[in-house]
Amino acid sequence: MPVPKSEFDDLRPLAFRDPSEVLDPDEMYTVYEIARLFQGLDPGTDVDPETEAILLDWTIPWMVYHADAFVFAEPASDADPGLYGLAVDGGGAETDSE
């Protein structure tokens, strides 16, 4: 059920951090690790499935919104998740050039 705003003493603007503030530019991460980092947790933190689902609910739209800031790598096998990292310039995919 909706809750009246008047019941809260502290209402803050919704603000998301830039991917470069969350990720190390030299690392690649699973979406699960990014979800933890996005919330200020260590990427190896153990969380219950319900919490993980909530973390992913916030992280996936954030990643889509900032898609130009990410690169991805295919998983080592079909059983492994893909890996994501920051694009070299933070604003587009890395490319090989001669």
PDB file of C-alpha atoms in Angstrom:
ATOM      1  CA  MET A   1       0.000   0.000   0.000  1.00  0.00           C
ATOM      2  CA  PRO A   2       1.217   3.522  -0.667  1.00  0.00           C
ATOM      3  CA  VAL A   3       2.543   5.466   2.319  1.00  0.00           C
ATOM      4  CA  PRO A   4       1.996   9.234   2.639  1.00  0.00           C
ATOM      5  CA  LYS A   5       5.214  11.266   2.325  1.00  0.00           C
ATOM      6  CA  SER A   6       4.225  13.101   5.493  1.00  0.00           C
ATOM      7  CA  GLU A   7       5.095   9.968   7.488  1.00  0.00           C
ATOM      8  CA  PHE A   8       8.818  10.393   6.712  1.00  0.00           C
ATOM      9  CA  ASP A   9      11.218  12.852   8.317  1.00  0.00           C
ATOM     10  CA  ASP A  10      14.001  12.386   5.765  1.00  0.00           C
ATOM     11  CA  LEU A  11      13.273  12.298   2.013  1.00  0.00           C
ATOM     12  CA  ARG A  12      16.358  12.388  -0.225  1.00  0.00           C
ATOM     13  CA  PRO A  13      16.859  12.595  -3.984  1.00  0.00           C
ATOM     14  CA  LEU A  14      17.591   9.331  -5.770  1.00  0.00           C
ATOM     15  CA  ALA A  15      21.158   9.510  -7.040  1.00  0.00           C
ATOM     16  CA  PHE A  16      23.264   6.810  -8.651  1.00  0.00           C
ATOM     17  CA  ARG A  17      27.032   6.727  -8.813  1.00  0.00           C
ATOM     18  CA  ASP A  18      28.957   6.725 -12.059  1.00  0.00           C
ATOM     19  CA  PRO A  19      30.364   3.288 -13.049  1.00  0.00           C
ATOM     20  CA  SER A  20      33.926   4.631 -12.726  1.00  0.00           C
ATOM     21  CA  GLU A  21      33.178   5.326  -9.055  1.00  0.00           C
ATOM     22  CA  VAL A  22      32.131   1.707  -8.497  1.00  0.00           C
ATOM     23  CA  LEU A  23      34.456  -0.461 -10.599  1.00  0.00           C
ATOM     24  CA  ASP A  24      38.227  -0.858 -10.896  1.00  0.00           C
ATOM     25  CA  PRO A  25      39.129  -0.102 -14.536  1.00  0.00           C
ATOM     26  CA  ASP A  26      41.545  -3.073 -14.655  1.00  0.00           C
ATOM     27  CA  GLU A  27      39.048  -5.710 -13.510  1.00  0.00           C
ATOM     28  CA  MET A  28      36.139  -7.645 -15.018  1.00  0.00           C
ATOM     29  CA  TYR A  29      33.130  -8.570 -12.874  1.00  0.00           C
ATOM     30  CA  THR A  30      30.012 -10.703 -12.941  1.00  0.00           C
ATOM     31  CA  VAL A  31      26.721  -8.824 -12.680  1.00  0.00           C
ATOM     32  CA  TYR A  32      26.397 -10.317  -9.182  1.00  0.00           C
ATOM     33  CA  GLU A  33      29.717  -8.785  -8.124  1.00  0.00           C
ATOM     34  CA  ILE A  34      28.752  -5.441  -9.672  1.00  0.00           C
ATOM     35  CA  ALA A  35      25.464  -5.558  -7.743  1.00  0.00           C
ATOM     36  CA  ARG A  36      27.372  -5.911  -4.482  1.00  0.00           C
ATOM     37  CA  LEU A  37      29.883  -3.181  -5.344  1.00  0.00           C
ATOM     38  CA  PHE A  38      27.044  -0.866  -6.419  1.00  0.00           C
ATOM     39  CA  GLN A  39      25.667  -1.176  -2.869  1.00  0.00           C
ATOM     40  CA  GLY A  40      29.069  -0.645  -1.238  1.00  0.00           C
ATOM     41  CA  LEU A  41      29.631  -4.312  -0.401  1.00  0.00           C
ATOM     42  CA  ASP A  42      32.701  -6.429  -1.092  1.00  0.00           C
ATOM     43  CA  PRO A  43      32.141  -8.370  -4.363  1.00  0.00           C
ATOM     44  CA  GLY A  44      32.596 -11.663  -2.493  1.00  0.00           C
ATOM     45  CA  THR A  45      29.991 -10.911   0.166  1.00  0.00           C
ATOM     46  CA  ASP A  46      27.589 -13.786   0.730  1.00  0.00           C
ATOM     47  CA  VAL A  47      23.952 -12.641   0.465  1.00  0.00           C
ATOM     48  CA  ASP A  48      20.706 -14.575   0.625  1.00  0.00           C
ATOM     49  CA  PRO A  49      18.764 -15.149  -2.636  1.00  0.00           C
ATOM     50  CA  GLU A  50      16.071 -12.588  -1.785  1.00  0.00           C
ATOM     51  CA  THR A  51      18.649  -9.863  -1.155  1.00  0.00           C
ATOM     52  CA  GLU A  52      20.524 -10.842  -4.319  1.00  0.00           C
ATOM     53  CA  ALA A  53      17.326 -10.445  -6.336  1.00  0.00           C
ATOM     54  CA  ILE A  54      16.804  -6.948  -4.901  1.00  0.00           C
ATOM     55  CA  LEU A  55      20.421  -5.991  -5.626  1.00  0.00           C
ATOM     56  CA  LEU A  56      20.010  -7.140  -9.226  1.00  0.00           C
ATOM     57  CA  ASP A  57      16.730  -5.190  -9.531  1.00  0.00           C
ATOM     58  CA  TRP A  58      18.747  -2.004  -8.887  1.00  0.00           C
ATOM     59  CA  THR A  59      21.918  -2.952 -10.751  1.00  0.00           C
ATOM     60  CA  ILE A  60      20.640  -4.172 -14.119  1.00  0.00           C
ATOM     61  CA  PRO A  61      18.772  -0.950 -15.026  1.00  0.00           C
ATOM     62  CA  TRP A  62      21.796   1.051 -13.815  1.00  0.00           C
ATOM     63  CA  MET A  63      24.050  -0.966 -16.129  1.00  0.00           C
ATOM     64  CA  VAL A  64      21.661  -0.503 -19.057  1.00  0.00           C
ATOM     65  CA  TYR A  65      21.491   3.245 -18.410  1.00  0.00           C
ATOM     66  CA  HIS A  66      25.315   3.388 -18.396  1.00  0.00           C
ATOM     67  CA  ALA A  67      25.789   0.828 -21.195  1.00  0.00           C
ATOM     68  CA  ASP A  68      28.319   3.015 -23.026  1.00  0.00           C
ATOM     69  CA  ALA A  69      30.611   2.864 -20.005  1.00  0.00           C
ATOM     70  CA  PHE A  70      30.844  -0.961 -20.090  1.00  0.00           C
ATOM     71  CA  VAL A  71      32.546  -3.679 -22.096  1.00  0.00           C
ATOM     72  CA  PHE A  72      31.793  -7.372 -21.724  1.00  0.00           C
ATOM     73  CA  ALA A  73      33.544 -10.690 -22.252  1.00  0.00           C
ATOM     74  CA  GLU A  74      31.996 -14.013 -23.098  1.00  0.00           C
ATOM     75  CA  PRO A  75      32.047 -16.509 -20.225  1.00  0.00           C
ATOM     76  CA  ALA A  76      34.676 -19.238 -20.167  1.00  0.00           C
ATOM     77  CA  SER A  77      31.870 -21.824 -20.473  1.00  0.00           C
ATOM     78  CA  ASP A  78      28.097 -21.870 -20.890  1.00  0.00           C
ATOM     79  CA  ALA A  79      27.786 -22.561 -17.156  1.00  0.00           C
ATOM     80  CA  ASP A  80      29.658 -19.377 -16.179  1.00  0.00           C
ATOM     81  CA  PRO A  81      28.247 -15.842 -16.080  1.00  0.00           C
ATOM     82  CA  GLY A  82      29.515 -13.168 -18.454  1.00  0.00           C
ATOM     83  CA  LEU A  83      32.001 -10.593 -17.247  1.00  0.00           C
ATOM     84  CA  TYR A  84      31.669  -6.814 -17.424  1.00  0.00           C
ATOM     85  CA  GLY A  85      34.182  -4.033 -16.984  1.00  0.00           C
ATOM     86  CA  LEU A  86      34.703  -0.365 -17.665  1.00  0.00           C
ATOM     87  CA  ALA A  87      35.354   0.737 -21.218  1.00  0.00           C
ATOM     88  CA  VAL A  88      38.839   2.206 -21.618  1.00  0.00           C
ATOM     89  CA  ASP A  89      37.607   5.794 -21.830  1.00  0.00           C
ATOM     90  CA  GLY A  90      34.503   5.163 -19.730  1.00  0.00           C
ATOM     91  CA  GLY A  91      32.303   6.105 -22.672  1.00  0.00           C
ATOM     92  CA  GLY A  92      32.358   3.309 -25.214  1.00  0.00           C
ATOM     93  CA  ALA A  93      33.659  -0.091 -26.155  1.00  0.00           C
ATOM     94  CA  GLU A  94      37.329  -0.884 -26.401  1.00  0.00           C
ATOM     95  CA  THR A  95      38.537  -1.510 -29.916  1.00  0.00           C
ATOM     96  CA  ASP A  96      41.728  -3.018 -31.308  1.00  0.00           C
ATOM     97  CA  SER A  97      43.620  -0.727 -33.656  1.00  0.00           C
ATOM     98  CA  GLU A  98      46.782  -1.253 -35.681  1.00  0.00           C
TER      99      GLU A  98
END
